[in-house]
Coordinates of C-alpha atoms and ligand atoms in Angstrom, one line a residue:
M11 CA -11.5 -6.1 -10.1
L12 CA -9.0 -8.9 -10.4
P13 CA -6.6 -9.2 -12.8
Y14 CA -7.0 -12.8 -13.7
P15 CA -9.7 -15.4 -11.9
H16 CA -8.4 -16.4 -8.5
H17 CA -10.5 -19.8 -8.7
D18 CA -11.9 -22.1 -11.2
I19 CA -13.9 -24.3 -8.9
R20 CA -14.6 -22.2 -5.8
R21 CA -17.5 -20.1 -6.3
V22 CA -16.7 -16.8 -5.6
I23 CA -19.9 -13.7 -5.7
D24 CA -18.6 -10.2 -6.2
L25 CA -20.3 -8.0 -4.1
C26 CA -19.4 -4.9 -5.5
G27 CA -22.0 -2.5 -7.0
L28 CA -24.7 -1.1 -5.7
W29 CA -25.7 -1.5 -2.2
D30 CA -28.8 -0.3 0.0
F31 CA -27.1 2.3 2.2
T32 CA -28.0 5.0 5.1
F33 CA -26.4 8.0 6.8
L34 CA -27.2 7.7 10.2
G35 CA -25.1 10.5 12.0
A36 CA -22.7 11.8 14.2
I37 CA -23.3 9.6 16.4
A38 CA -21.4 6.5 18.7
P39 CA -22.0 2.9 17.8
E40 CA -23.1 2.3 20.9
K41 CA -25.7 4.9 20.6
L42 CA -27.3 3.1 17.7
K43 CA -30.8 1.9 18.6
G44 CA -34.1 0.1 16.8
K45 CA -34.2 -0.6 12.8
I46 CA -32.6 1.1 10.4
N47 CA -34.3 2.9 8.2
F48 CA -32.3 2.8 4.9
T49 CA -33.0 5.6 2.2
D50 CA -30.6 5.5 -0.2
Y51 CA -27.6 3.5 -2.3
M52 CA -24.2 3.5 -2.3
M53 CA -21.7 2.1 -4.8
V54 CA -19.3 0.1 -3.6
P55 CA -16.1 0.3 -4.0
Q56 CA -16.7 4.2 -3.1
A57 CA -15.9 6.2 -0.1
F58 CA -19.6 7.6 0.8
D59 CA -17.8 11.3 2.0
A60 CA -16.5 11.6 -1.8
T61 CA -19.9 11.9 -3.3
P62 CA -21.6 14.8 -3.8
A63 CA -24.2 14.1 -1.7
Y64 CA -21.8 13.0 1.6
A65 CA -19.3 15.5 1.1
G66 CA -16.5 15.9 4.1
M67 CA -20.1 14.3 5.9
R68 CA -18.6 12.2 9.4
G69 CA -20.3 10.1 11.2
L70 CA -22.1 6.5 11.4
A71 CA -22.9 5.5 8.0
A72 CA -25.1 1.5 7.5
Y73 CA -24.6 -0.4 4.5
R74 CA -27.0 -3.5 3.1
K75 CA -26.7 -6.1 1.1
V76 CA -28.3 -9.6 0.6
L77 CA -26.6 -12.2 0.5
E78 CA -27.7 -15.3 -1.4
I79 CA -25.3 -18.9 0.3
P80 CA -26.6 -22.3 0.2
S81 CA -28.5 -24.1 3.3
N82 CA -25.7 -24.7 5.8
S83 CA -22.6 -24.5 3.6
A84 CA -19.5 -22.5 5.1
A85 CA -19.0 -18.8 3.7
R86 CA -16.7 -16.4 3.6
L87 CA -16.7 -12.3 3.3
R88 CA -13.4 -10.5 2.2
F89 CA -13.3 -7.0 2.4
G90 CA -11.1 -4.8 0.4
A91 CA -11.2 -2.5 2.7
V92 CA -13.4 -0.4 5.0
G93 CA -12.9 3.4 6.1
M94 CA -12.1 4.0 9.1
W95 CA -14.4 1.3 11.5
C96 CA -16.8 -1.2 10.6
R97 CA -19.1 -3.7 12.5
I98 CA -20.3 -6.5 10.3
L99 CA -23.9 -8.1 11.7
V100 CA -25.4 -10.9 9.8
D101 CA -29.0 -11.6 9.9
G102 CA -28.7 -8.6 12.9
K103 CA -26.5 -10.5 14.9
R104 CA -22.7 -8.8 15.3
V105 CA -19.8 -11.0 13.4
A106 CA -17.4 -9.0 13.4
E107 CA -15.5 -5.3 13.9
H108 CA -12.5 -4.1 12.4
S109 CA -10.7 -1.2 12.7
G110 CA -8.0 0.4 10.0
G111 CA -9.3 1.6 6.4
Y112 CA -6.5 0.7 4.2
T113 CA -6.0 -3.2 4.7
E114 CA -8.2 -6.3 3.7
F115 CA -9.8 -8.5 6.2
W116 CA -12.2 -11.5 6.2
V117 CA -15.1 -12.4 8.0
D118 CA -16.4 -16.0 9.0
I119 CA -20.1 -15.9 8.4
P120 CA -22.2 -18.4 10.7
K121 CA -23.6 -21.3 9.2
S122 CA -28.0 -21.3 8.9
A123 CA -30.5 -22.9 6.9
K124 CA -31.9 -20.0 5.7
I125 CA -30.7 -19.3 2.3
Q126 CA -31.0 -15.7 2.0
R127 CA -29.2 -13.8 4.6
E128 CA -29.4 -10.3 5.3
L129 CA -25.6 -8.5 5.9
I130 CA -25.3 -5.0 7.1
L131 CA -21.9 -2.7 8.0
I132 CA -21.7 0.1 10.5
V133 CA -19.4 1.9 9.1
D134 CA -18.0 4.7 10.6
N135 CA -15.4 7.7 9.7
Q136 CA -15.5 9.7 12.3
F137 CA -12.0 10.5 14.4
S138 CA -12.1 7.8 17.6
Y139 CA -8.5 7.1 19.3
E140 CA -10.8 4.3 21.2
R141 CA -12.1 2.6 17.4
S142 CA -9.5 4.1 15.1
P143 CA -6.5 4.2 16.9
M144 CA -4.1 4.4 14.2
Q145 CA -6.1 7.4 11.9
E146 CA -6.2 11.0 13.4
E147 CA -7.7 13.6 12.4
Y148 CA -4.4 15.6 12.0
F149 CA -2.5 13.1 9.4
D150 CA -2.0 15.3 6.2
W151 CA -4.1 13.6 4.6
Y152 CA -7.9 12.9 4.5
H153 CA -9.4 10.4 6.0
Y154 CA -12.5 9.3 3.3
G155 CA -15.6 6.4 5.4
G156 CA -17.3 3.6 3.7
I157 CA -16.4 0.4 1.5
T158 CA -13.8 1.8 -0.3
R159 CA -12.2 -1.3 -2.1
P160 CA -13.8 -4.3 -3.6
V161 CA -16.2 -7.1 -1.5
S162 CA -16.5 -10.4 -2.5
L163 CA -18.3 -13.6 -0.7
H164 CA -16.6 -16.9 -1.2
I165 CA -19.2 -20.1 -0.7
L166 CA -16.6 -22.8 0.8
P167 CA -16.4 -26.6 1.3
D168 CA -15.9 -28.1 4.8
T169 CA -11.9 -28.0 4.2
Y170 CA -10.8 -25.1 1.9
I171 CA -7.2 -23.2 1.4
K172 CA -7.4 -20.0 3.5
H173 CA -3.9 -18.6 2.6
A174 CA -0.7 -19.9 0.1
V175 CA 2.8 -18.0 0.6
I176 CA 4.9 -18.3 -1.8
Q177 CA 8.8 -17.5 -1.4
V178 CA 10.7 -18.0 -3.9
R179 CA 13.7 -20.2 -2.7
D180 CA 16.4 -20.1 -6.3
W181 CA 15.0 -17.2 -8.3
R182 CA 17.6 -18.6 -11.3
K183 CA 16.7 -22.2 -11.2
G184 CA 12.4 -21.5 -10.5
T185 CA 12.1 -23.3 -6.6
V186 CA 9.7 -21.8 -4.7
D187 CA 8.5 -22.8 -1.3
V188 CA 4.5 -22.7 -0.4
R189 CA 3.1 -22.2 2.5
L190 CA -0.2 -23.6 2.0
S191 CA -2.8 -22.8 5.0
L192 CA -6.2 -24.3 5.5
G193 CA -9.5 -23.5 7.1
G194 CA -12.6 -24.8 8.3
V195 CA -12.2 -29.1 9.1
N196 CA -9.0 -29.8 10.2
K197 CA -7.4 -32.3 8.6
D198 CA -4.0 -34.5 8.9
T199 CA -3.6 -35.2 5.5
L200 CA -5.2 -34.6 2.1
P201 CA -4.5 -35.1 -1.7
V202 CA -2.7 -32.1 -3.4
Q203 CA -2.5 -31.5 -6.7
A204 CA -0.1 -27.9 -8.2
A205 CA 0.4 -26.7 -11.3
I206 CA 3.1 -24.1 -12.4
D207 CA 2.1 -22.3 -15.9
G208 CA -0.6 -25.0 -16.2
Q209 CA 1.8 -27.6 -16.3
I210 CA 1.3 -30.6 -12.9
V211 CA 4.1 -30.5 -10.3
L212 CA 2.9 -32.0 -7.5
D213 CA 0.3 -34.3 -7.3
R214 CA 0.0 -36.8 -3.9
M215 CA -1.2 -37.2 -0.2
V216 CA 0.3 -34.2 1.9
A217 CA 0.5 -34.2 5.7
F218 CA -0.1 -31.2 7.2
N219 CA 0.3 -29.8 10.6
N220 CA -1.7 -27.2 12.5
N221 CA -3.5 -26.9 9.6
T222 CA -0.1 -26.0 7.7
A223 CA 1.8 -27.4 5.0
T224 CA 5.2 -26.5 3.5
L225 CA 5.6 -27.8 -0.4
T226 CA 8.3 -27.7 -2.3
L227 CA 7.9 -26.7 -5.9
Q228 CA 9.9 -25.9 -9.1
T229 CA 9.0 -24.1 -11.9
P230 CA 9.1 -25.9 -15.1
D231 CA 10.5 -22.6 -17.4
P232 CA 11.5 -19.8 -14.9
R233 CA 12.0 -16.5 -16.3
P234 CA 13.2 -14.6 -13.9
W235 CA 11.1 -10.9 -13.4
S236 CA 12.2 -7.9 -13.7
T237 CA 11.5 -3.7 -14.2
E238 CA 12.6 -4.3 -17.4
S239 CA 11.1 -7.9 -18.2
P240 CA 8.4 -8.5 -15.2
H241 CA 7.9 -12.1 -16.1
L242 CA 4.6 -13.9 -14.0
H243 CA 4.5 -17.8 -13.6
F244 CA 0.8 -18.7 -12.2
L245 CA 0.6 -21.3 -9.6
D246 CA -2.6 -23.8 -9.6
L247 CA -2.9 -25.5 -6.1
R248 CA -6.5 -27.8 -5.6
L249 CA -7.7 -30.1 -2.9
P250 CA -10.5 -32.2 -3.4
A251 CA -13.6 -29.6 -2.9
D252 CA -11.0 -26.4 -3.7
D253 CA -8.8 -24.3 -5.6
M254 CA -6.7 -21.2 -5.3
R255 CA -5.1 -19.9 -8.0
L256 CA -1.5 -17.6 -7.9
R257 CA 0.4 -15.0 -8.9
Y258 CA 4.5 -14.9 -8.3
G259 CA 7.7 -13.6 -9.9
L260 CA 11.1 -15.3 -9.7
R261 CA 13.2 -12.5 -8.4
K262 CA 15.3 -11.6 -5.3
V263 CA 16.0 -8.6 -3.3
S264 CA 18.9 -7.8 -1.5
T265 CA 21.6 -5.1 -0.4
R266 CA 24.9 -4.7 -0.8
R267 CA 27.0 -1.8 1.2
E268 CA 25.5 1.0 -0.1
K269 CA 23.4 -0.8 -3.7
I270 CA 20.0 -2.0 -3.7
L271 CA 20.1 -5.1 -5.6
L272 CA 17.7 -6.6 -7.9
N273 CA 18.5 -10.4 -9.0
G274 CA 22.1 -9.8 -8.2
N275 CA 22.3 -6.0 -10.0
P276 CA 22.1 -2.7 -8.2
I277 CA 19.0 -1.1 -9.1
K278 CA 18.0 2.7 -8.7
L279 CA 14.5 3.4 -7.4
L280 CA 13.2 6.5 -9.0
G281 CA 9.9 7.3 -8.0
V282 CA 7.2 9.2 -6.2
N283 CA 5.5 8.9 -2.9
R284 CA 1.6 8.3 -4.1
H285 CA -2.1 9.0 -2.1
E286 CA -4.8 7.1 -3.2
G287 CA -6.8 9.5 -3.7
H288 CA -9.1 11.3 -5.7
P289 CA -11.7 14.2 -5.3
Q290 CA -15.0 12.2 -6.9
F291 CA -13.4 8.7 -5.7
G292 CA -11.3 9.4 -2.4
P293 CA -8.8 6.6 -1.5
A294 CA -11.5 4.0 -4.5
I295 CA -9.2 4.7 -7.5
P296 CA -10.9 3.3 -10.3
P297 CA -8.3 0.7 -11.9
A298 CA -8.0 2.6 -14.9
L299 CA -6.8 5.0 -13.3
M300 CA -4.1 3.5 -11.2
L301 CA -2.6 2.6 -15.1
G302 CA -2.7 6.0 -15.7
D303 CA -0.9 7.0 -12.3
L304 CA 1.8 4.5 -13.3
Q305 CA 1.7 4.9 -17.6
Q306 CA 2.5 8.7 -16.1
L307 CA 5.8 7.6 -14.0
R308 CA 6.8 5.6 -16.7
A309 CA 6.6 8.5 -18.9
M310 CA 8.8 10.5 -16.2
G311 CA 11.4 7.5 -16.5
C312 CA 10.2 6.3 -12.7
N313 CA 10.4 2.5 -11.5
F314 CA 9.3 2.9 -7.8
I315 CA 6.7 4.1 -6.1
R316 CA 6.0 4.6 -2.0
G317 CA 2.6 4.0 -0.8
S318 CA 2.7 6.5 1.1
H319 CA 1.4 5.6 4.1
Y320 CA -0.7 3.0 4.3
P321 CA -1.3 -0.2 2.5
Q322 CA -1.8 -0.2 -1.2
D323 CA -5.3 -1.2 -3.1
Q324 CA -4.2 -4.8 -4.0
C325 CA -5.5 -4.1 -7.6
F326 CA -2.6 -1.4 -7.7
L327 CA -0.1 -3.7 -6.7
D328 CA -1.3 -6.6 -8.9
I329 CA -0.7 -3.8 -12.0
C330 CA 2.6 -2.9 -10.8
D331 CA 3.3 -6.7 -10.6
E332 CA 2.6 -7.1 -14.4
T333 CA 4.1 -3.6 -15.3
G334 CA 7.5 -3.6 -13.5
F335 CA 7.2 -0.9 -11.1
L336 CA 9.0 -1.8 -7.8
V337 CA 6.9 -1.0 -4.8
W338 CA 7.8 0.5 -0.6
E339 CA 4.4 -1.2 1.1
E340 CA 3.9 0.4 4.0
N341 CA 1.0 0.7 7.5
T342 CA -0.5 3.0 7.7
G343 CA 1.4 5.9 10.6
W344 CA 2.0 9.3 10.5
Q345 CA 4.1 11.3 12.7
Q346 CA 2.7 9.4 15.8
G347 CA 4.8 10.3 19.3
P348 CA 5.4 9.2 22.7
R349 CA 2.0 8.7 24.3
Q350 CA 1.1 6.3 20.7
M351 CA 4.4 4.9 21.0
S352 CA 4.0 3.4 24.3
D353 CA 0.2 2.2 24.4
E354 CA -0.9 -1.2 23.9
H355 CA -3.8 -0.3 22.5
F356 CA -2.2 1.5 19.7
L357 CA 1.0 -1.4 19.3
D358 CA -1.8 -3.6 19.1
A359 CA -3.7 -2.4 16.5
Q360 CA -0.3 -1.7 14.5
E361 CA 0.5 -5.0 15.0
R362 CA -3.0 -6.6 13.4
S363 CA -2.4 -4.0 10.9
I364 CA 1.1 -5.3 9.9
D365 CA -0.3 -8.8 10.0
E366 CA -3.2 -8.1 7.7
M367 CA -0.7 -6.1 5.2
V368 CA 2.1 -8.4 4.6
S369 CA -0.8 -10.9 4.7
A370 CA -2.8 -9.9 1.5
S371 CA 0.6 -7.7 0.2
V372 CA 3.7 -11.3 0.8
N373 CA 2.9 -12.8 -3.1
H374 CA 3.3 -9.9 -4.9
P375 CA 6.7 -9.2 -6.7
S376 CA 6.9 -5.7 -7.2
V377 CA 6.2 -5.3 -3.2
I378 CA 10.5 -5.3 -2.0
M379 CA 10.6 -3.6 0.8
W380 CA 8.0 -3.2 4.0
G381 CA 7.8 -0.1 6.4
I382 CA 6.4 1.2 9.1
L383 CA 5.1 4.6 11.1
N384 CA 6.1 7.9 8.7
E385 CA 8.1 10.1 10.8
A386 CA 6.9 9.2 14.0
S387 CA 9.0 10.5 17.2
T388 CA 12.5 8.8 16.5
D389 CA 14.2 10.9 18.8
K390 CA 12.3 9.1 22.1
P391 CA 13.3 6.6 24.0
E392 CA 9.6 5.4 24.1
S393 CA 10.0 4.5 20.4
R394 CA 12.9 2.6 20.9
P395 CA 11.1 -1.1 21.8
C396 CA 7.9 -0.1 19.9
F397 CA 10.0 0.2 16.5
E398 CA 11.7 -2.8 17.7
R399 CA 8.6 -4.6 18.4
L400 CA 7.0 -3.4 14.7
L401 CA 9.9 -4.3 13.0
G402 CA 10.7 -7.8 14.7
R403 CA 7.1 -8.6 13.4
L404 CA 7.7 -7.7 10.3
R405 CA 11.3 -9.7 10.0
E406 CA 9.2 -12.6 11.5
L407 CA 6.7 -12.5 8.9
D408 CA 8.9 -12.1 5.8
P409 CA 12.4 -12.4 6.2
T410 CA 12.5 -12.0 2.4
R411 CA 11.7 -8.7 2.1
L412 CA 13.8 -4.9 3.0
I413 CA 12.7 -3.2 5.8
T414 CA 12.4 0.2 6.3
Y415 CA 10.3 3.1 7.5
A416 CA 10.8 7.2 6.5
D417 CA 12.9 9.2 9.2
S418 CA 12.5 12.4 10.0
R419 CA 14.4 13.1 12.9
R420 CA 17.5 11.8 11.1
E421 CA 20.3 13.6 13.4
R422 CA 18.5 12.9 16.5
S423 CA 17.1 9.1 15.5
I424 CA 17.4 6.3 17.9
C425 CA 16.4 3.9 15.4
L426 CA 18.2 3.4 12.4
D427 CA 20.5 0.8 13.3
L428 CA 17.1 -1.8 13.3
V429 CA 16.6 -1.5 9.1
D430 CA 18.6 -2.6 6.1
V431 CA 18.0 0.7 4.0
V432 CA 17.8 4.1 5.8
S433 CA 15.1 6.7 4.7
F434 CA 15.1 10.2 5.4
N435 CA 11.9 13.3 4.6
F436 CA 13.8 16.4 4.2
Y437 CA 12.8 19.2 2.5
P438 CA 15.6 21.9 1.3
G439 CA 14.5 24.8 -0.1
W440 CA 10.7 24.3 1.3
Y441 CA 10.8 24.3 4.7
Y442 CA 14.1 25.5 5.2
A443 CA 17.3 26.6 3.8
E444 CA 17.2 27.8 -0.3
I445 CA 16.8 26.1 -3.4
E446 CA 20.5 26.7 -4.1
D447 CA 21.9 24.8 -1.5
V448 CA 19.9 21.2 -2.1
A449 CA 22.5 19.2 -4.1
E450 CA 24.6 20.3 -1.1
E451 CA 21.7 19.5 1.5
I452 CA 21.0 15.9 -0.5
Q453 CA 25.2 15.1 0.2
R454 CA 25.1 16.1 3.7
H455 CA 22.2 13.7 4.2
V456 CA 24.0 10.6 3.1
Q457 CA 27.0 11.3 4.6
L458 CA 24.4 11.8 8.2
A459 CA 22.8 8.0 7.1
R460 CA 26.6 6.7 7.4
E461 CA 27.8 8.0 10.3
K462 CA 23.6 7.3 12.5
T463 CA 24.1 4.0 11.7
G464 CA 28.4 3.4 11.9
T465 CA 27.7 1.2 8.6
V466 CA 27.1 1.8 4.6
R467 CA 23.9 0.5 4.1
P468 CA 21.6 1.9 1.1
F469 CA 20.3 5.2 1.5
I470 CA 16.6 6.7 0.2
I471 CA 15.4 10.2 -0.1
S472 CA 12.1 8.9 1.3
E473 CA 10.4 12.7 0.7
I474 CA 11.7 15.8 -0.8
G475 CA 9.4 18.5 -2.7
A476 CA 8.4 21.8 -3.4
A477 CA 4.8 23.1 -3.5
A478 CA 3.6 24.4 -6.5
T479 CA -0.3 25.6 -7.1
F480 CA -1.8 24.2 -10.5
G481 CA -1.9 27.5 -13.4
W482 CA 0.4 29.4 -11.1
R483 CA 2.8 30.7 -13.7
D484 CA 4.4 33.2 -12.5
G485 CA 7.1 35.2 -13.3
H486 CA 9.1 35.6 -10.0
S487 CA 9.3 32.2 -9.7
T488 CA 8.4 31.9 -6.1
R489 CA 7.5 29.3 -3.8
W490 CA 4.2 28.0 -4.6
S491 CA 5.0 28.8 -8.5
E492 CA 4.6 25.7 -11.2
Q493 CA 8.5 27.1 -11.6
Y494 CA 9.9 27.1 -8.6
Q495 CA 8.8 23.6 -8.0
A496 CA 9.9 22.3 -11.7
E497 CA 13.4 23.9 -11.0
L498 CA 13.8 22.4 -7.5
L499 CA 13.3 19.0 -8.8
K500 CA 15.1 19.5 -11.4
R501 CA 17.9 19.6 -9.1
V502 CA 16.9 17.0 -6.6
C503 CA 16.6 14.6 -9.7
N504 CA 20.1 15.5 -10.8
E505 CA 21.9 14.9 -7.8
V506 CA 20.3 11.7 -7.2
A507 CA 20.8 10.6 -10.8
A508 CA 24.8 11.4 -10.4
N509 CA 25.2 10.2 -6.7
R510 CA 26.4 6.7 -6.6
N511 CA 25.7 6.6 -2.9
I512 CA 22.0 7.5 -3.1
A513 CA 20.5 4.0 -3.9
G514 CA 16.9 5.6 -4.0
L515 CA 14.5 8.6 -3.7
A516 CA 10.4 8.7 -3.6
I517 CA 9.2 12.5 -4.5
W518 CA 7.4 14.1 -2.3
Q519 CA 4.5 13.6 -4.1
F520 CA 3.0 11.7 -7.1
C521 CA -0.3 14.3 -7.4
D522 CA -2.0 16.7 -5.3
C523 CA -4.3 15.2 -2.2
R524 CA -7.3 16.9 -0.4
T525 CA -6.0 17.6 3.1
S526 CA -7.4 17.3 7.0
E527 CA -9.3 20.1 7.2
S528 CA -8.0 21.8 11.0
A529 CA -7.7 25.5 11.3
R530 CA -3.8 24.5 12.0
K531 CA -3.2 22.5 8.9
A532 CA -5.2 24.7 6.0
L533 CA -3.3 28.0 6.7
S534 CA -0.4 25.4 5.3
R535 CA -1.8 23.7 2.8
P536 CA -4.0 25.9 0.5
R537 CA -7.9 24.6 -0.9
C538 CA -6.8 22.1 2.3
F539 CA -4.8 19.9 -0.3
N540 CA -1.2 19.2 -0.1
N541 CA -0.4 20.9 -3.2
K542 CA 3.1 19.1 -3.6
G543 CA 2.3 17.0 -6.7
I544 CA 3.8 17.0 -10.2
F545 CA 0.0 16.3 -10.8
D546 CA -3.2 17.8 -9.5
E547 CA -5.6 15.6 -8.3
Y548 CA -6.8 15.2 -11.6
R549 CA -3.8 14.3 -12.9
R550 CA -3.6 17.6 -14.6
P551 CA 0.6 17.6 -15.3
K552 CA 2.4 20.5 -13.6
Q553 CA 6.0 22.0 -15.2
A554 CA 7.9 19.4 -13.0
F555 CA 7.1 16.9 -15.0
E556 CA 8.6 17.8 -17.6
S557 CA 11.8 18.4 -15.7
I558 CA 11.8 15.5 -14.0
K559 CA 11.2 13.5 -17.2
A560 CA 14.5 15.1 -18.7
A561 CA 16.6 15.1 -15.6
F562 CA 16.1 11.2 -15.9
S563 CA 16.6 10.7 -19.6
S564 CA 19.4 12.9 -19.3
N565 CA 21.4 10.6 -16.7
G566 CA 21.0 7.5 -18.5
H567 CA 17.7 6.5 -16.5
S568 CA 15.1 6.6 -19.0
D569 CA 12.0 4.5 -19.4
P570 CA 12.8 1.7 -19.1
H571 CA 10.1 0.1 -20.9
V572 CA 10.6 2.2 -24.2
A573 CA 14.4 0.9 -23.9
R574 CA 13.8 -1.9 -24.0
R575 CA 11.4 -2.2 -26.7
R576 CA 13.8 0.1 -28.7
R577 CA 16.6 -2.8 -28.3
A578 CA 14.2 -5.3 -29.7
G579 CA 13.9 -2.2 -32.5
K580 CA 10.2 -2.1 -32.2
L581 CA 11.0 1.6 -31.4
K582 CA 12.7 4.4 -33.4
N583 CA 15.3 6.5 -31.5
Ligands
ADA15 C1 6.4 15.0 6.0 C2 5.1 13.7 5.4 C3 4.9 13.8 4.5 C4 3.6 15.0 4.5 C5 5.2 16.4 3.8 C6 4.4 17.6 3.0 O1 7.3 15.0 5.4 O2 5.7 12.5 5.7 O3 3.5 13.1 4.4 O4 3.2 15.7 5.1 O5 5.7 16.1 5.2 O6 4.1 18.2 2.5 O7 4.7 18.6 4.1

């Protein structure tokens, strides 16, 4: 699902739809022998283990599709995401393997005189540290399997546009740097044409060094991107035989003491953590539902989403670009300890995944922050080099965005000086202390963030919340009741809105989500769901929805879109 066509000249074949499918059982890929018998069908995108026929199954599954590629032509496949590990075969030959269920990756198809080509994917959703070191069973969300995001086939000329990164150099004047990378046959020079919003801004021979050139372009009629007015510009790049269309927003993210600034103005981030999950689709959320989620958030007065705890669907980020939401985009991780932090195999997988995340998401104006490794053991000496390496990689890939990570070790953490924004996860009134202590605990953490870094920098509450069983409205207002959750979150929102030293809030969490079925987890997770959602898993609001909305609007943080339309005279009070 693309919100706008990415190519006019290049032939792109959408491979979403029905694929041949078979579930092979709980075996290791090395044990797979002989010809695969395809006995069923599966929709792409979809998590196969979210369908009633294969619900909860773990093992290997095979997917097949016949492709048509012009004889001896270059071609590449783009996979939005495959959970969790996959091997890709073309005409029976292994061409690639990929691990990590939430990032986009590309696969080159070997040239052939044959037109019809058989594509087979062996997909594994079994927990295997060897194959999928970034996803482990103990995590507090359910790891689905299958081709969970869209797939497309790109038929390519000999030299083609591989990637283009747009960096805003001056958001007021509309100057942008475009780093253009070529794929296929090397070229030292090539004619390039660039148009912005339909006006040609460059048309000349361009010299490429190692297949890369940086073009500085001027937006003819620059309009800034903001949460209230998320204006997007279109860039069309043309080579003699290929093209690419990209969108960008003219905006700048920076910090000044305890504030996060968007285009020079302080902005308070108010929002939620959101898992990509639904009982019937797993992480393959239909675009209509993505928009529905954002509409609910907007109604509550939110402007911010932390994509917990993995890179988000590109379609979701596209909708955030268009609707003016701000996003914390985070690489996959959950409470890893010293064992993983000091393991090269794990670090390599993290680094590859960070590269893929940045490559796919770098042009989204909605993404203002990168994060890694939720709640890792940041108090252990093994973690410091790991955080230095991975955060360093992020800074190297993208110096224009803020860097953070969600820290739960707080007092004991030894990594907090490495970030631009200090973010703490803590649960007063749920895992410790009482509901009456919420405001004071928040204030204590603001102070703690300053003491730990010895400097004043923005502070975000990256997780806070309480569980409520949908529909359990109990006169006693105990923990697990909707009333308790609503009251706790009201106190959180009021304190955050009133406290000038807090730059942002991401409530845990947008909606209930399926989680690990291990006995250890299940006993504190009724139904094997994490029930701290403001909505249940079908997006039915709990009482907290109204209390958050009331708290944000009474503090002047009402829906920016409503405010804009009101100012424009389109709505009465
Ligand atoms: C942690 C974690 C979340 C979730 C939450 C909870 O802070 O980061 O993923 O597990 O706790 O519900 O306890």
